[in-house]
Short mmCIF file of C-alpha atoms and ligand atoms in Angstrom, two decimals:
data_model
loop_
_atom_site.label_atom_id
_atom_site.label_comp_id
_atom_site.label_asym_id
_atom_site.label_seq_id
_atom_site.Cartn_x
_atom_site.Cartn_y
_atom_site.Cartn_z
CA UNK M 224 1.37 17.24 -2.85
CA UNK M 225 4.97 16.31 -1.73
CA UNK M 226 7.03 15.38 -4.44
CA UNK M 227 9.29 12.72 -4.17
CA UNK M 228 12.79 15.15 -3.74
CA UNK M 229 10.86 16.76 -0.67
CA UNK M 230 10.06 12.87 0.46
CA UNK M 231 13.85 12.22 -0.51
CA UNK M 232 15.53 15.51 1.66
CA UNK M 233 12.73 16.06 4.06
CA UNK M 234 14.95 17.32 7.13
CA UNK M 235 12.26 17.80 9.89
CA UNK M 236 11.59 15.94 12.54
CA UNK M 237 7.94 15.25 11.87
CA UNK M 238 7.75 11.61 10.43
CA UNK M 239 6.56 10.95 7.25
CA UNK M 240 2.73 8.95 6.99
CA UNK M 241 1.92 6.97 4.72
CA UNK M 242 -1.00 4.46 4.43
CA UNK M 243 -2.51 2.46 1.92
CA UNK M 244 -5.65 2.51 -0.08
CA UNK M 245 -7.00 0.53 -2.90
CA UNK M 246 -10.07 2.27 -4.00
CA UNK M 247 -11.48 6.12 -4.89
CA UNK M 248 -13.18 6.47 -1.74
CA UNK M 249 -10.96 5.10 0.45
CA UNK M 250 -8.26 7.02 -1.30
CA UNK M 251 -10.21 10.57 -0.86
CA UNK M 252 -10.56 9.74 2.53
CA UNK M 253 -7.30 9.02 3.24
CA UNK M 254 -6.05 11.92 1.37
CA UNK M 255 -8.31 14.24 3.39
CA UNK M 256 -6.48 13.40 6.85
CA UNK M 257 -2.93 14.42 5.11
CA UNK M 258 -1.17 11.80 5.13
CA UNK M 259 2.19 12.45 3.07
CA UNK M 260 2.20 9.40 0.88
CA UNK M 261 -0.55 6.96 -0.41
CA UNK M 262 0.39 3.40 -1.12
CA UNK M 263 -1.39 0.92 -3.33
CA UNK M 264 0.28 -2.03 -2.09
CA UNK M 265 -0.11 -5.58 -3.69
CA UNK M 266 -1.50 -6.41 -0.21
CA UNK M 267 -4.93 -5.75 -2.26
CA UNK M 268 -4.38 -9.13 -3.08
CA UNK M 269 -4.95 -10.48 0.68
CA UNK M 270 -7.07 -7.62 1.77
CA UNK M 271 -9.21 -6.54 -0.55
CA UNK M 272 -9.04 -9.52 -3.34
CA UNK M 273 -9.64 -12.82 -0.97
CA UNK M 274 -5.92 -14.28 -1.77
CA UNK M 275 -4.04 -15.18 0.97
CA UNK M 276 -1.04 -14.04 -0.12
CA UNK M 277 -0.44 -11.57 -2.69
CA UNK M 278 1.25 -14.08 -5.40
CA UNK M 279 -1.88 -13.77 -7.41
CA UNK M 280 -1.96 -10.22 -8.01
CA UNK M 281 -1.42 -8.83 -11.75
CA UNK M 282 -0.18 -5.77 -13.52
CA UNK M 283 -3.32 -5.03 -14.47
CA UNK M 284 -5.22 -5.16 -10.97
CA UNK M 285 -2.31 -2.95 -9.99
CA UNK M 286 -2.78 -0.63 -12.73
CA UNK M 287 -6.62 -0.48 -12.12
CA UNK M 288 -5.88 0.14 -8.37
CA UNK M 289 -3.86 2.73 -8.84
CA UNK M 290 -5.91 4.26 -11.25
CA UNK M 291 -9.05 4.36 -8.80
CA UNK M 292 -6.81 5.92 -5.86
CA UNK M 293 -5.28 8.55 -8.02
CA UNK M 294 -8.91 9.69 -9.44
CA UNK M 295 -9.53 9.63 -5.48
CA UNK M 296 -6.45 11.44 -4.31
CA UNK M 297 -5.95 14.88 -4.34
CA UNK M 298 -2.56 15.80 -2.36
CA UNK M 299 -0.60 12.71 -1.28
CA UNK M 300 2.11 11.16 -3.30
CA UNK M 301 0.63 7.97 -4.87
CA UNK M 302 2.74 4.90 -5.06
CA UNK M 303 2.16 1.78 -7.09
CA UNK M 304 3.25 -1.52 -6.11
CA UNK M 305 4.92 -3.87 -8.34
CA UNK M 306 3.32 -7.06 -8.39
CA UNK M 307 5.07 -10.54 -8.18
CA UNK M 308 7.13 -11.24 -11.54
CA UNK M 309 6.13 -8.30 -12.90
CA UNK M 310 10.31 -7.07 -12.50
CA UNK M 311 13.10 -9.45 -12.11
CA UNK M 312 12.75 -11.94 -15.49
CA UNK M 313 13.56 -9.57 -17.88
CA UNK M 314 14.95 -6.58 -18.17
CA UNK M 315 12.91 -4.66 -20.91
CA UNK M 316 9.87 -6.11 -19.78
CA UNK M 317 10.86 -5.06 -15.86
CA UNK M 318 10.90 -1.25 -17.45
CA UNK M 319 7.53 -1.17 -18.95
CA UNK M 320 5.51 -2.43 -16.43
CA UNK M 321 7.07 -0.55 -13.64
CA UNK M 322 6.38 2.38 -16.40
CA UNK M 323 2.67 0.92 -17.04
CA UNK M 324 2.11 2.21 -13.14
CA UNK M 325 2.95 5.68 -14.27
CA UNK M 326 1.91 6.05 -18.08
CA UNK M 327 -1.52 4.31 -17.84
CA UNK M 328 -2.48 4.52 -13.98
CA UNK M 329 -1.27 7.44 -13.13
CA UNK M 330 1.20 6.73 -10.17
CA UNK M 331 3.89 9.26 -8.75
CA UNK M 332 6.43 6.73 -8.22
CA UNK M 333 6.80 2.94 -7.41
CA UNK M 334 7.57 0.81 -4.57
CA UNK M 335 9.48 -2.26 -5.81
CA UNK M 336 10.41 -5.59 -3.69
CA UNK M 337 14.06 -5.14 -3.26
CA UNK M 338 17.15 -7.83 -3.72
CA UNK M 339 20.74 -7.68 -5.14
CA UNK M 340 18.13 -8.43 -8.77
CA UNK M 341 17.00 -4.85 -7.68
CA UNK M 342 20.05 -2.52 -7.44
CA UNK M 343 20.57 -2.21 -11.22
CA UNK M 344 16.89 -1.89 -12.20
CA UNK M 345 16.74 0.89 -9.63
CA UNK M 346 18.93 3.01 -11.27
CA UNK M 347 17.56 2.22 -14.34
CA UNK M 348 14.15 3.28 -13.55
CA UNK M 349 15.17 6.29 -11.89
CA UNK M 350 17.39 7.36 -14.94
CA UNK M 351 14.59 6.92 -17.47
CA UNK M 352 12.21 8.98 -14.53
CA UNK M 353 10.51 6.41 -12.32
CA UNK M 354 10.69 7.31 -8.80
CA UNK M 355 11.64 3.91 -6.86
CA UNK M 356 10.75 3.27 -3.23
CA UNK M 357 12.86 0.04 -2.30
CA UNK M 358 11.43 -2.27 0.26
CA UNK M 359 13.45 -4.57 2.32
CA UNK M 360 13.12 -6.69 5.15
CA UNK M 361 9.80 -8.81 4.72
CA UNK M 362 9.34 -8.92 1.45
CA UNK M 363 5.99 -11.02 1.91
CA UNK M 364 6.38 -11.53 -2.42
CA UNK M 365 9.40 -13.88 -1.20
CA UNK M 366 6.90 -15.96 1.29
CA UNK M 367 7.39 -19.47 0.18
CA UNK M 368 11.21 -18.89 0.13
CA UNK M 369 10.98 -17.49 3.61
CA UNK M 370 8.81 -19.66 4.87
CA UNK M 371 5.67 -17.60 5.84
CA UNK M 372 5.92 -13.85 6.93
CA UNK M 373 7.96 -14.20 9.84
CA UNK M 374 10.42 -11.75 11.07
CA UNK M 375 13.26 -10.56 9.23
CA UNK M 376 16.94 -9.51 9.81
CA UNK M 377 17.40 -11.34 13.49
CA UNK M 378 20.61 -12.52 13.14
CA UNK M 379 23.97 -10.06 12.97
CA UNK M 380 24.19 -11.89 8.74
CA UNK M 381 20.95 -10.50 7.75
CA UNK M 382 21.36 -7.52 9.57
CA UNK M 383 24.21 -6.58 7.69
CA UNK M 384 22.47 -8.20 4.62
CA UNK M 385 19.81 -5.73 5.05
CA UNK M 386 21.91 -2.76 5.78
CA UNK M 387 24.26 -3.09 3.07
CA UNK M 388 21.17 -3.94 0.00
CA UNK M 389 19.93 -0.09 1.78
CA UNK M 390 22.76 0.80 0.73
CA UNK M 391 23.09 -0.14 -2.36
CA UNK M 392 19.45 1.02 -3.25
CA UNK M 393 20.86 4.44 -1.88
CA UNK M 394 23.02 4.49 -4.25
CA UNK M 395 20.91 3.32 -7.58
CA UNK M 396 18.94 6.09 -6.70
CA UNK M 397 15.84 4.92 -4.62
CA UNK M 398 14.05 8.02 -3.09
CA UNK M 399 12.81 6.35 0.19
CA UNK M 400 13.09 2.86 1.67
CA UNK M 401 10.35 0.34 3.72
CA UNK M 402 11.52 -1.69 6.14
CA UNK M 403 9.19 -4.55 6.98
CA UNK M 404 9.01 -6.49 10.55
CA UNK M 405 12.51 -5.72 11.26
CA UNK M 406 13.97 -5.44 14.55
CA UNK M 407 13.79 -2.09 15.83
CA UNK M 408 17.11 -1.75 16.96
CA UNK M 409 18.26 -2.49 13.00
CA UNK M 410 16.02 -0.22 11.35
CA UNK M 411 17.56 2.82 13.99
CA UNK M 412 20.88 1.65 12.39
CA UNK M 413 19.51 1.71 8.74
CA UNK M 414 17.92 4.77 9.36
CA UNK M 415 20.71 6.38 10.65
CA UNK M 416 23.16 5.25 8.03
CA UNK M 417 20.53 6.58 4.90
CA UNK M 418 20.39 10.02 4.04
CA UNK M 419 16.94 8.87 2.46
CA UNK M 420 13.88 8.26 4.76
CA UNK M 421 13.16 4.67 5.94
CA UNK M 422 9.28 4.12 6.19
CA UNK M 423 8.81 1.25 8.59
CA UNK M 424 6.00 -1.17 9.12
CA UNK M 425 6.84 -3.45 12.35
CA UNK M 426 10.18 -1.77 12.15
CA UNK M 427 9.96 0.51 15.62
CA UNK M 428 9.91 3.99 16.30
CA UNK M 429 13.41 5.19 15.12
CA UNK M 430 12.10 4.97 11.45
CA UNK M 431 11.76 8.43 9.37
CA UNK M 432 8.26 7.76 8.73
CA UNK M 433 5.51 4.82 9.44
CA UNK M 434 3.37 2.63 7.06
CA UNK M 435 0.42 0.20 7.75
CA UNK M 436 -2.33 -1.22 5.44
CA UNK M 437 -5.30 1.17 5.63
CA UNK M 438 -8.10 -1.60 6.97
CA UNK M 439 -6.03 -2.95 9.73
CA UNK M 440 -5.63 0.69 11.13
CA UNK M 441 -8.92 1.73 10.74
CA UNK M 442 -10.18 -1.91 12.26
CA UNK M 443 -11.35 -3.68 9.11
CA UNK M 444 -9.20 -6.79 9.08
CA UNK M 445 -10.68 -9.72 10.79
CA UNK M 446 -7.04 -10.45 11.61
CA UNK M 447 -3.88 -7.94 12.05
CA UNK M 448 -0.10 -8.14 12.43
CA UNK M 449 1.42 -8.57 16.11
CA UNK M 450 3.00 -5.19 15.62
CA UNK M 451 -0.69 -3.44 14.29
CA UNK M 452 -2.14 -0.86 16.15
CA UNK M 453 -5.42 -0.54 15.21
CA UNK M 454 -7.24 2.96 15.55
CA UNK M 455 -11.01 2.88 14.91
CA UNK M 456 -13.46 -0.39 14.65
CA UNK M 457 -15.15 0.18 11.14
CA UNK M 458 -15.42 -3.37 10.65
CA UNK M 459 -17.80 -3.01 14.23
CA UNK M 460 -19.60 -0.11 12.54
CA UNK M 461 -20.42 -1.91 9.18
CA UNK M 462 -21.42 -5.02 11.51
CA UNK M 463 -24.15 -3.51 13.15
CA UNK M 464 -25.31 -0.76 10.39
CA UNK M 465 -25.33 -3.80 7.82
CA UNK M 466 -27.55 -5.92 10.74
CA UNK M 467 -29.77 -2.22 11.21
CA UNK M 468 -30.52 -2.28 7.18
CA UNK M 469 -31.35 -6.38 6.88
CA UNK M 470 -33.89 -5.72 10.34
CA UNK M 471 -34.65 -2.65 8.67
CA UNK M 472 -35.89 -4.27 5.02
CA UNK M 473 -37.39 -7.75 7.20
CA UNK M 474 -39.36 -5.35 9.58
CA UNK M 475 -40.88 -3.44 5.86
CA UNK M 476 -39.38 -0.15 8.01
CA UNK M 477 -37.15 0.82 5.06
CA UNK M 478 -38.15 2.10 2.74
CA UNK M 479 -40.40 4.37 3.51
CA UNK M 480 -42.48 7.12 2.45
CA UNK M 481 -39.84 9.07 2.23
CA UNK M 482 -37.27 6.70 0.01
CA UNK M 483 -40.16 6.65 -2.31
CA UNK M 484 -41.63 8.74 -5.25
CA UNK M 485 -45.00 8.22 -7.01
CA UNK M 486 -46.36 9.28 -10.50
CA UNK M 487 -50.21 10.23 -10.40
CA UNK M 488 -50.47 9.39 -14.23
CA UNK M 489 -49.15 5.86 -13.36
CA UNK M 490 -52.69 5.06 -11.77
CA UNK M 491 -54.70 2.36 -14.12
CA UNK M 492 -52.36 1.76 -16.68
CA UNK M 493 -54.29 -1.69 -17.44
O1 KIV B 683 1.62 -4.20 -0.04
C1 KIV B 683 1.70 -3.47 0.95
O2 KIV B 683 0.69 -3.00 1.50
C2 KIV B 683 3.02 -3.19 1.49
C3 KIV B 683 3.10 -2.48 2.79
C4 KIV B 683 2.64 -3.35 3.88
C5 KIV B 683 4.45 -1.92 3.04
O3 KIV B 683 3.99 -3.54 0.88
#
């Protein structure tokens, strides 16, 4: 497993993977292909939980999350989202559920939301020993202040906006950095300003390493990102084995013999 100083001064010129996964299996399967990193993002809330954003999702679904990938995971670095509200209203409070990801589920390190209400906590958390990935760009927590999850950082303001809050998350102490729908041409300037890897996620190619939500790249969403590539159809598979199994059962094809057992002494027990 990579720890998070190798993530921090990796120096070759292979980028860094990281998906995300939400459950055991999905975790182990994940884990299997190498990927560097596993993320459980608080996107469980839209793609796994039926939210449409991920406002909804708690500490506790987080922690229970994580917990299932890390009993899945074997080699990749896990890291735990921080839900909505769960950092930013109080300062102890901020601290012990960022350390709840860690104590109870398990996590490696967490990925936090990131703001100038971020820069302090950082270096907080990473003084007391909690690993911080910042996240800036869209920060799809901040929706209804954006005004839906549009594009980030298109103007030279909150370009330099962005740029300069990397910075400063640098500097508290964050280990790695995800830039979200960005334009590409920014991210190669954040990326080249860091010394710490930028993961990016509709960010372009000059990023240090690349992130996307495991069921839109394995082609499980019924709806993806413009800037999703999506590398399998699994929601195709499931379609038509789920349709095989209901013909299956409706034809009385399955189950048969074989899917069956039978007890002789079971004959005439009225
Ligand atoms: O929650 C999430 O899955 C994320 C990634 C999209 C970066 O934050």
């Amino acid at each position: 497993m990579p720890t998070v100083t190798e993530i921090r001064d990796r120096t070759d010129d292979t980028p860094i993977t990281m998906l995300t996964a939400y459950d055991a299996p999905t975790a182990s399967i994940v884990d299997d292909s190498g990927v560097d990193m596993i993320l459980v993002g608080d996107s469980v809330g839209n793609v796994m939980l039926g939210h449409d954003s991920t406002l909804p999702v708690t500490l506790d679904q987080m922690v229970s999350h994580t917990s299932a990938v890390v009993r899945g995971a074997e080699d990749a670095l896990v890291v735990a989202d921080v839900p909505f509200l769960s950092v930013g209203a109080d300062e102890g409070d901020s601290i012990e559920n960022c350390g709840r990801l860690l104590k109870e589920a398990g996590a490696d390190a967490v990925k936090i939301e990131s703001g100038d209400h971020t820069v302090k906590l950082t270096e907080q958390l990473v003084q007391l020993g909690i690993p911080v990935m910042a996240h800036l760009g869209l920060t799809p927590q901040q929706v209804n202040q954006l005004g839906g999850h549009t594009r980030q950082g298109t103007t030279p303001e909150a370009a330099r906006e962005i740029l300069d809050l990397a910075t400063e998350h640098q500097r508290a102490g964050a280990f790695a950095l995800v830039l979200e729908h960005v334009p590409s041409n920014l991210a190669a300037q954040v990326t080249e300003t860091l010394d710490i890897p930028t993961i990016g996620i509709g960010a372009g190619p000059a990023c240090d390493g690349q992130v996307l939500v495991v069921n839109d790249a394995v082609g499980l969403s019924d709806w993806t990102p413009p800037f999703v590539e999506t590398f399998g159809d699994v929601r195709g598979e499931m379609e038509s084995a789920i349709d095989d199994y209901v013909t299956a059962v409706e034809d009385g094809e399955y189950p048969a013999e074989e899917h069956s057992h039978h007890e002789d002494e079971l004959e005439d027990i009225y």
